[in-house]
Short mmCIF file of C-alpha atoms in Angstrom, two decimals:
data_model
loop_
_atom_site.label_atom_id
_atom_site.label_comp_id
_atom_site.label_asym_id
_atom_site.label_seq_id
_atom_site.Cartn_x
_atom_site.Cartn_y
_atom_site.Cartn_z
CA MET A 1 100.30 123.68 182.70
CA ASN A 2 101.86 126.74 184.29
CA GLU A 3 102.19 130.28 183.12
CA LEU A 4 105.69 131.62 182.61
CA THR A 5 106.76 135.17 183.31
CA ILE A 6 109.45 136.35 180.94
CA LYS A 7 111.61 139.45 181.26
CA PRO A 8 113.05 141.60 178.49
CA ILE A 9 116.80 141.10 178.15
CA ALA A 10 117.24 143.89 175.59
CA TYR A 11 115.41 146.32 173.37
CA ILE A 12 115.88 147.27 169.76
CA ARG A 13 116.43 150.70 168.24
CA THR A 14 114.96 150.89 164.75
CA ASP A 15 113.86 153.66 162.40
CA PHE A 16 110.17 152.83 162.88
CA SER A 17 108.31 154.76 165.55
CA GLN A 18 104.96 153.39 164.29
CA LYS A 19 103.71 150.19 162.74
CA PHE A 20 102.78 151.69 159.39
CA GLY A 21 105.64 151.32 156.95
CA ILE A 22 107.37 148.41 158.64
CA PRO A 23 108.20 145.69 156.11
CA ARG A 24 105.79 142.76 156.24
CA GLN A 25 108.44 140.30 157.34
CA SER A 26 111.99 140.39 158.55
CA GLY A 27 114.63 140.29 155.82
CA ARG A 28 112.43 141.90 153.14
CA VAL A 29 114.41 145.15 153.38
CA GLU A 30 117.97 144.04 153.96
CA SER A 31 119.42 147.56 153.95
CA LEU A 32 117.67 148.45 157.23
CA ARG A 33 119.97 148.72 160.22
CA ALA A 34 118.97 148.40 163.86
CA LYS A 35 120.76 148.24 167.19
CA ILE A 36 120.10 145.79 169.99
CA VAL A 37 120.83 147.29 173.40
CA PHE A 38 120.99 145.00 176.42
CA LEU A 39 119.30 145.91 179.66
CA PRO A 40 121.82 146.52 182.48
CA GLU A 41 121.16 143.15 184.12
CA TYR A 42 122.04 141.32 180.86
CA ARG A 43 124.84 143.64 179.72
CA ASN A 44 127.53 141.04 179.91
CA ARG A 45 130.17 140.64 177.25
CA GLU A 46 130.50 136.94 178.04
CA ALA A 47 126.88 136.26 177.09
CA LEU A 48 127.77 137.17 173.47
CA ARG A 49 130.97 135.13 173.25
CA GLY A 50 131.10 133.38 169.87
CA ILE A 51 128.06 135.13 168.41
CA GLU A 52 130.09 136.66 165.55
CA GLY A 53 130.41 133.18 164.08
CA PHE A 54 126.75 133.35 163.08
CA SER A 55 125.47 135.33 160.13
CA HIS A 56 121.85 135.39 161.29
CA LEU A 57 119.99 135.52 164.59
CA TRP A 58 116.48 134.85 165.80
CA LEU A 59 114.82 137.51 167.89
CA ILE A 60 111.93 136.52 170.14
CA PHE A 61 110.20 139.72 171.08
CA ASP A 62 107.16 141.36 172.60
CA PHE A 63 104.45 142.47 170.17
CA SER A 64 104.19 145.32 172.61
CA LEU A 65 101.75 147.39 170.53
CA SER A 66 99.38 144.44 170.13
CA HIS A 67 98.52 143.40 173.69
CA ARG A 68 94.86 142.50 174.12
CA GLU A 69 92.89 141.15 177.03
CA ASP A 70 91.21 138.61 174.81
CA TRP A 71 92.24 136.60 171.77
CA SER A 72 90.42 135.91 168.55
CA PRO A 73 90.69 132.47 166.86
CA THR A 74 90.85 134.11 163.44
CA VAL A 75 92.55 137.16 161.98
CA ARG A 76 92.22 138.94 158.64
CA PRO A 77 95.69 139.27 157.10
CA PRO A 78 96.21 142.56 155.25
CA ARG A 79 97.87 140.70 152.39
CA LEU A 80 94.67 138.73 151.77
CA GLY A 81 92.81 141.97 151.29
CA GLY A 82 91.65 142.33 154.87
CA ASN A 83 88.40 140.39 154.42
CA THR A 84 89.46 136.75 154.55
CA ARG A 85 89.60 135.13 157.96
CA VAL A 86 92.46 132.76 158.69
CA GLY A 87 93.21 130.83 161.89
CA VAL A 88 95.56 132.75 164.14
CA PHE A 89 98.01 129.83 164.29
CA ALA A 90 98.20 129.85 160.49
CA THR A 91 99.44 133.46 160.50
CA ARG A 92 102.26 135.55 161.90
CA SER A 93 99.77 138.18 163.09
CA PRO A 94 100.80 140.08 166.23
CA PHE A 95 97.31 139.51 167.66
CA ARG A 96 97.68 136.04 169.16
CA PRO A 97 97.08 134.35 172.51
CA ASN A 98 100.65 135.10 173.60
CA PRO A 99 101.85 138.29 171.88
CA ILE A 100 105.32 136.98 171.05
CA GLY A 101 107.03 137.71 167.75
CA LEU A 102 109.73 135.81 165.91
CA SER A 103 112.05 137.46 163.40
CA CYS A 104 115.22 136.44 161.65
CA VAL A 105 117.79 139.23 161.28
CA GLU A 106 121.24 139.40 159.79
CA LEU A 107 124.03 139.92 162.29
CA ILE A 108 126.08 142.81 160.92
CA GLY A 109 128.39 143.12 163.91
CA LYS A 110 129.01 143.80 167.54
CA GLU A 111 130.00 147.28 168.67
CA ASN A 112 131.02 148.78 171.94
CA ASP A 113 129.07 151.82 172.80
CA LYS A 114 130.16 153.96 175.77
CA GLU A 115 126.69 154.37 177.08
CA ASN A 116 125.32 150.88 176.46
CA GLY A 117 128.26 148.50 176.49
CA ASP A 118 128.28 145.82 173.80
CA VAL A 119 125.46 146.24 171.32
CA LEU A 120 124.54 144.18 168.26
CA ILE A 121 123.99 145.77 164.86
CA VAL A 122 121.47 143.81 162.83
CA GLY A 123 120.02 144.05 159.33
CA GLY A 124 116.49 143.56 158.05
CA ALA A 125 114.60 143.91 161.33
CA ASP A 126 110.83 144.43 161.07
CA LEU A 127 110.33 145.70 164.62
CA VAL A 128 108.97 148.94 166.03
CA ASP A 129 111.57 151.09 167.78
CA MET A 130 112.03 150.18 171.46
CA THR A 131 110.48 146.73 171.12
CA PRO A 132 111.45 144.59 174.13
CA ILE A 133 113.40 141.45 173.25
CA PHE A 134 113.08 138.29 175.32
CA ASP A 135 115.62 136.09 173.63
CA ILE A 136 118.32 136.02 170.99
CA LYS A 137 119.26 132.67 169.45
CA PRO A 138 121.71 131.82 166.71
CA TYR A 139 120.23 130.76 163.37
CA LEU A 140 121.22 127.18 162.61
CA PRO A 141 120.80 126.56 158.88
CA TYR A 142 120.81 122.76 159.22
CA SER A 143 117.70 122.79 161.38
CA ASP A 144 116.10 126.18 160.65
CA SER A 145 116.44 126.47 156.89
CA LYS A 146 113.70 124.74 154.90
CA PRO A 147 113.88 126.23 151.40
CA GLU A 148 111.41 123.62 150.16
CA ALA A 149 108.73 124.49 152.73
CA ARG A 150 105.24 125.25 151.43
CA SER A 151 103.69 128.43 152.72
CA GLY A 152 100.06 128.16 151.70
CA PHE A 153 98.26 131.42 151.11
CA ALA A 154 101.20 133.42 152.39
CA GLU A 155 103.26 133.15 149.21
CA GLU A 156 105.84 135.84 148.72
CA ILE A 157 104.73 138.96 146.93
CA ASN A 158 107.56 140.26 144.85
CA HIS A 159 106.19 143.23 143.01
CA SER A 160 108.01 146.38 143.92
CA LEU A 161 107.27 149.99 143.22
CA ARG A 162 109.40 152.54 141.43
CA VAL A 163 110.12 155.31 143.95
CA VAL A 164 110.21 158.89 142.70
CA PHE A 165 111.82 161.52 144.89
CA ASP A 166 112.46 165.18 144.56
CA GLU A 167 116.20 165.75 145.15
CA ASP A 168 115.40 168.36 147.82
CA PHE A 169 113.43 165.85 149.79
CA LEU A 170 116.19 163.31 149.68
CA SER A 171 118.86 165.76 150.81
CA CYS A 172 117.22 166.45 154.18
CA ILE A 173 117.58 162.80 155.19
CA PRO A 174 120.91 161.55 156.55
CA GLU A 175 122.77 159.75 153.82
CA GLU A 176 122.83 156.34 155.48
CA LYS A 177 119.06 156.41 155.91
CA ARG A 178 118.26 157.11 152.26
CA GLN A 179 118.60 153.66 150.74
CA PRO A 180 116.71 151.87 153.53
CA LEU A 181 113.89 154.40 153.20
CA ILE A 182 113.73 153.95 149.42
CA ASP A 183 113.74 150.17 149.87
CA CYS A 184 110.89 150.33 152.38
CA LEU A 185 108.85 152.51 150.04
CA ALA A 186 109.57 150.25 147.06
CA ASP A 187 108.20 147.34 149.11
CA ASP A 188 104.81 149.13 149.11
CA PRO A 189 103.73 149.95 152.66
CA ARG A 190 100.04 150.24 151.73
CA PRO A 191 97.58 147.60 152.92
CA SER A 192 96.95 145.46 149.85
CA TYR A 193 93.24 146.34 149.76
CA GLN A 194 93.90 150.02 149.20
CA ASP A 195 94.46 151.40 145.74
CA ASP A 196 93.48 155.04 145.71
CA ARG A 197 95.87 157.10 143.63
CA GLU A 198 94.80 160.38 145.27
CA ARG A 199 95.32 159.25 148.82
CA ILE A 200 98.33 160.59 150.67
CA TYR A 201 99.97 158.17 153.09
CA THR A 202 102.45 159.16 155.76
CA MET A 203 104.96 156.81 157.25
CA SER A 204 107.40 157.79 159.93
CA PHE A 205 111.01 156.81 159.38
CA ALA A 206 114.17 157.74 161.25
CA GLY A 207 112.57 160.82 162.79
CA PHE A 208 110.91 162.05 159.60
CA ASP A 209 107.34 161.96 158.39
CA VAL A 210 107.46 160.79 154.80
CA SER A 211 104.32 161.44 152.73
CA PHE A 212 103.67 159.69 149.44
CA LYS A 213 101.10 158.77 146.83
CA VAL A 214 100.98 155.68 144.65
CA ASP A 215 99.77 155.55 141.07
CA ASN A 216 100.01 152.12 139.51
CA ASP A 217 103.59 151.01 140.05
CA VAL A 218 105.03 154.41 140.84
CA LEU A 219 105.34 155.78 144.36
CA THR A 220 105.92 159.52 144.53
CA VAL A 221 107.19 161.15 147.70
CA VAL A 222 105.23 164.38 148.17
CA GLY A 223 106.74 165.63 151.39
CA ILE A 224 109.31 164.94 154.09
CA GLU A 225 109.22 166.67 157.44
CA ARG A 226 111.41 166.31 160.46
CA VAL A 227 109.20 165.32 163.39
CA MET J 1 110.56 147.41 180.03
CA ASN J 2 107.81 145.20 181.37
CA GLU J 3 107.66 141.53 182.08
CA LEU J 4 105.15 139.47 180.14
CA THR J 5 103.23 136.51 181.50
CA ILE J 6 102.57 133.89 178.86
CA LYS J 7 100.18 130.94 179.09
CA PRO J 8 100.51 127.54 177.47
CA ILE J 9 98.06 127.10 174.61
CA ALA J 10 98.86 123.42 174.05
CA TYR J 11 101.20 120.63 175.02
CA ILE J 12 103.02 118.04 172.98
CA ARG J 13 102.96 114.26 173.29
CA THR J 14 106.28 112.77 172.22
CA ASP J 15 108.10 109.49 172.79
CA PHE J 16 110.66 111.12 175.08
CA SER J 17 109.95 111.03 178.79
CA GLN J 18 113.48 112.26 179.57
CA LYS J 19 116.00 114.58 177.97
CA PHE J 20 118.59 111.90 177.24
CA GLY J 21 118.14 110.56 173.73
CA ILE J 22 116.28 113.54 172.29
CA PRO J 23 117.83 114.56 168.96
CA ARG J 24 120.06 117.62 169.26
CA GLN J 25 117.87 119.78 167.07
CA SER J 26 114.44 119.58 165.52
CA GLY J 27 114.28 117.92 162.12
CA ARG J 28 117.33 115.68 162.67
CA VAL J 29 115.12 112.62 163.03
CA GLU J 30 112.32 113.16 160.57
CA SER J 31 110.60 109.84 161.24
CA LEU J 32 109.61 110.90 164.77
CA ARG J 33 105.91 111.63 165.23
CA ALA J 34 104.36 113.78 167.93
CA LYS J 35 100.91 115.11 168.69
CA ILE J 36 100.04 118.65 169.70
CA VAL J 37 97.00 118.79 171.98
CA PHE J 38 95.36 122.14 172.64
CA LEU J 39 94.34 123.17 176.13
CA PRO J 40 90.53 123.47 176.49
CA GLU J 41 90.60 127.28 176.35
CA TYR J 42 92.38 127.19 172.96
CA ARG J 43 90.64 124.12 171.53
CA ASN J 44 89.00 125.97 168.69
CA ARG J 45 88.84 124.60 165.18
CA GLU J 46 88.78 128.12 163.73
CA ALA J 47 92.22 128.93 165.18
CA LEU J 48 93.71 126.32 162.83
CA ARG J 49 91.88 127.37 159.69
CA GLY J 50 94.32 127.31 156.76
CA ILE J 51 97.15 125.68 158.65
CA GLU J 52 97.21 122.66 156.31
CA GLY J 53 98.60 124.96 153.61
CA PHE J 54 101.92 125.03 155.44
CA SER J 55 104.40 122.18 155.41
CA HIS J 56 106.32 123.34 158.48
CA LEU J 57 105.53 125.08 161.75
CA TRP J 58 107.47 126.88 164.45
CA LEU J 59 106.84 125.85 168.02
CA ILE J 60 107.70 128.28 170.80
CA PHE J 61 107.77 126.27 173.97
CA ASP J 62 108.70 126.12 177.62
CA PHE J 63 112.08 124.55 178.40
CA SER J 64 110.17 123.25 181.38
CA LEU J 65 112.94 120.94 182.66
CA SER J 66 115.49 123.76 182.60
CA HIS J 67 114.03 126.46 184.82
CA ARG J 68 116.61 128.11 187.05
CA GLU J 69 116.43 131.00 189.46
CA ASP J 70 119.57 132.51 188.02
CA TRP J 71 121.16 132.66 184.59
CA SER J 72 124.71 132.10 183.50
CA PRO J 73 126.25 134.25 180.73
CA THR J 74 128.05 131.23 179.30
CA VAL J 75 127.16 127.60 178.71
CA ARG J 76 129.25 124.57 177.72
CA PRO J 77 127.63 122.94 174.70
CA PRO J 78 127.83 119.12 174.74
CA ARG J 79 128.80 119.13 171.08
CA LEU J 80 131.94 121.14 171.86
CA GLY J 81 133.04 118.43 174.28
CA GLY J 82 131.50 120.00 177.36
CA ASN J 83 134.56 122.07 178.30
CA THR J 84 134.36 125.10 176.02
CA ARG J 85 132.36 128.07 177.25
CA VAL J 86 130.20 129.92 174.75
CA GLY J 87 127.92 132.92 175.31
CA VAL J 88 124.38 131.85 176.04
CA PHE J 89 123.01 133.99 173.19
CA ALA J 90 125.34 132.18 170.79
CA THR J 91 123.74 128.83 171.64
CA ARG J 92 120.36 127.12 171.65
CA SER J 93 120.96 125.86 175.19
CA PRO J 94 117.79 125.48 177.30
CA PHE J 95 119.55 127.29 180.17
CA ARG J 96 118.94 130.92 179.22
CA PRO J 97 117.52 134.03 180.85
CA ASN J 98 114.04 133.23 179.54
CA PRO J 99 113.68 129.45 179.20
CA ILE J 100 111.89 129.54 175.84
CA GLY J 101 112.65 127.07 173.08
CA LEU J 102 112.19 127.36 169.33
CA SER J 103 111.81 124.34 167.07
CA CYS J 104 110.78 123.82 163.49
CA VAL J 105 108.61 120.77 162.90
CA GLU J 106 106.99 119.28 159.83
CA LEU J 107 103.21 119.46 159.78
CA ILE J 108 102.04 115.93 158.95
CA GLY J 109 98.36 116.61 159.40
CA LYS J 110 95.40 117.59 161.51
CA GLU J 111 93.30 114.90 163.16
CA ASN J 112 90.14 114.94 165.17
CA ASP J 113 90.47 113.05 168.36
CA LYS J 114 87.35 112.36 170.44
CA GLU J 115 88.98 113.25 173.68
CA ASN J 116 91.05 116.26 172.58
CA GLY J 117 89.29 117.78 169.57
CA ASP J 118 91.52 118.87 166.70
CA VAL J 119 95.14 117.89 167.23
CA LEU J 120 98.18 118.44 165.03
CA ILE J 121 100.49 115.58 164.06
CA VAL J 122 104.04 116.82 163.55
CA GLY J 123 107.33 115.26 162.50
CA GLY J 124 110.87 115.75 163.77
CA ALA J 125 110.05 117.32 167.15
CA ASP J 126 112.91 117.44 169.67
CA LEU J 127 110.74 118.08 172.74
CA VAL J 128 110.23 116.17 175.96
CA ASP J 129 106.77 114.63 176.32
CA MET J 130 104.21 117.04 177.84
CA THR J 131 106.23 120.15 177.05
CA PRO J 132 103.97 123.23 177.25
CA ILE J 133 103.69 125.18 174.01
CA PHE J 134 103.17 128.94 174.01
CA ASP J 135 102.81 129.60 170.32
CA ILE J 136 102.53 127.92 166.93
CA LYS J 137 103.45 129.94 163.86
CA PRO J 138 103.58 128.96 160.20
CA TYR J 139 107.03 128.61 158.65
CA LEU J 140 107.46 131.19 155.88
CA PRO J 141 110.31 130.09 153.62
CA TYR J 142 110.79 133.53 152.07
CA SER J 143 111.69 135.09 155.41
CA ASP J 144 112.70 132.09 157.57
CA SER J 145 114.82 130.05 155.19
CA LYS J 146 118.46 131.14 154.98
CA PRO J 147 120.31 128.20 153.45
CA GLU J 148 123.44 130.35 153.08
CA ALA J 149 123.59 131.29 156.78
CA ARG J 150 126.86 130.68 158.59
CA SER J 151 126.58 128.82 161.87
CA GLY J 152 129.97 129.28 163.48
CA PHE J 153 131.09 126.52 165.78
CA ALA J 154 127.72 124.81 165.55
CA GLU J 155 128.31 123.20 162.18
CA GLU J 156 126.23 120.16 161.45
CA ILE J 157 127.60 116.83 162.53
CA ASN J 158 126.60 114.20 160.07
CA HIS J 159 128.25 111.04 161.21
CA SER J 160 125.73 108.40 162.03
CA LEU J 161 126.07 105.07 163.77
CA ARG J 162 125.19 101.65 162.48
CA VAL J 163 122.52 100.28 164.82
CA VAL J 164 122.61 96.57 165.66
CA PHE J 165 119.50 95.01 167.15
CA ASP J 166 118.58 91.54 168.22
CA GLU J 167 115.33 90.62 166.42
CA ASP J 168 113.71 89.74 169.75
CA PHE J 169 114.34 93.19 171.07
CA LEU J 170 112.83 94.83 168.05
CA SER J 171 109.69 92.74 168.12
CA CYS J 172 108.58 93.98 171.54
CA ILE J 173 108.32 97.54 170.24
CA PRO J 174 105.21 98.61 168.32
CA GLU J 175 105.94 98.57 164.63
CA GLU J 176 105.45 102.30 164.02
CA LYS J 177 107.94 103.13 166.75
CA ARG J 178 110.78 101.00 165.38
CA GLN J 179 112.14 103.22 162.65
CA PRO J 180 112.06 106.43 164.74
CA LEU J 181 113.90 104.60 167.54
CA ILE J 182 116.55 103.28 165.15
CA ASP J 183 116.95 106.77 163.66
CA CYS J 184 117.39 108.33 167.12
CA LEU J 185 120.01 105.74 168.03
CA ALA J 186 121.83 106.20 164.71
CA ASP J 187 122.05 109.92 165.50
CA ASP J 188 124.23 109.00 168.52
CA PRO J 189 122.58 110.13 171.74
CA ARG J 190 125.85 110.15 173.72
CA PRO J 191 127.39 113.45 174.80
CA SER J 192 130.24 114.01 172.36
CA TYR J 193 132.88 113.90 175.10
CA GLN J 194 132.08 110.34 176.04
CA ASP J 195 133.64 107.45 174.24
CA ASP J 196 133.73 104.46 176.56
CA ARG J 197 132.91 101.27 174.70
CA GLU J 198 132.05 99.39 177.91
CA ARG J 199 129.55 101.89 179.18
CA ILE J 200 125.88 101.01 178.97
CA TYR J 201 123.55 103.92 178.26
CA THR J 202 119.80 103.81 178.71
CA MET J 203 117.40 106.07 176.90
CA SER J 204 113.69 105.99 177.40
CA PHE J 205 111.58 105.91 174.26
CA ALA J 206 107.87 105.36 173.77
CA GLY J 207 107.47 103.72 177.16
CA PHE J 208 110.53 101.48 176.88
CA ASP J 209 113.96 101.68 178.42
CA VAL J 210 116.42 101.02 175.64
CA SER J 211 119.97 100.10 176.72
CA PHE J 212 122.90 100.22 174.36
CA LYS J 213 126.67 100.30 174.02
CA VAL J 214 128.74 102.01 171.34
CA ASP J 215 131.98 100.70 169.92
CA ASN J 216 133.43 102.91 167.21
CA ASP J 217 130.64 103.44 164.71
CA VAL J 218 128.45 100.57 165.83
CA LEU J 219 125.70 100.94 168.39
CA THR J 220 124.46 97.68 169.85
CA VAL J 221 121.17 97.49 171.69
CA VAL J 222 121.72 95.28 174.74
CA GLY J 223 118.26 95.39 176.27
CA ILE J 224 114.75 96.74 175.92
CA GLU J 225 112.33 96.81 178.82
CA ARG J 226 108.81 98.09 179.06
CA VAL J 227 108.71 100.72 181.80
#
């Protein structure tokens, strides 16, 4: 069995410069927008011919912040409280023998950008800014969609927080970034084992540091600073 | 942007020793059974802990029969008749910049096999026998299932053939392989641009060469030979 060396074909521009605050899975925050920029060698209009016919795409990407020399057979998923060990192949953890991620994004459109040629605008991406992408595949509902699938311990968590903002805070953020930010906050970025109402968390989003506290089901933004 | 070298963690044992006859996508022939065998370095019971909670898995694998030095921006999908060019990122073609495949399979169960340790039995796999697997991830319906997704030109084809067998032919095939073989044949293995009722096709399945002809919607098996 041979190794395979794979090369990035593109990278993604998202509003997340760090891991903290990224939605737990793709598609959870549909209002997020990201841009896929092809590397010069793969910047070829023909390679995208027909892609607009698809509403969703798969991204196969590099968990570039999670490279390790070694691998661990088990991981402790944050959503299980951080103490329960689960087999790595039963999770979507970035810490796995081959640090490859898989996310489904909505294809919003194709744009032509003077600097980068044809780029793809996608919705719902859960990737760190500048993540290298190895492959883009169309989503085929007749083979990829399994609404009846059982997902074991990883059942969806659907509680969302009420987000309270001071108007002044909101106004310093570009208008098109406001709703995605609110949606990310409402999805509760905290690890599920933390519930300290005094603690101030800071997530970075779209070039801002956004600080907040959470008390019960209310998240209050306590500061926003341009980085 | 750096290259990444990935190592097989496992390989799959399927009934397909060649590409011809493999269903066009995973899940099309649900009765197929395959076995995932871990390589010694990854043969660790703990790495599978909790996997039985999931009904479906993603396999990320090596399109090992489709390695090429170069890549082509367009491909000609067999289902479009073989003459229409489509951008490679708008298809699931194995001929792509990074020859990585993505398939969703049903998890039938985990077995312990004296020779190989814990193995996974999966249903519906569309992989050539001995395909190297780089990653196994659980299928999460809340982020992976998009029943409403549009799939452009790649709409599902649902015509199936009536399969006519001589009883003698059928009896030389092990009983548990009969239904999967019939289901693969009913799914019409021919490239969609071929419609020659005199032509004899041969697909290899489970160690047999199965020869057939197709006239309209009837597929007739004309010979089965043990290889």
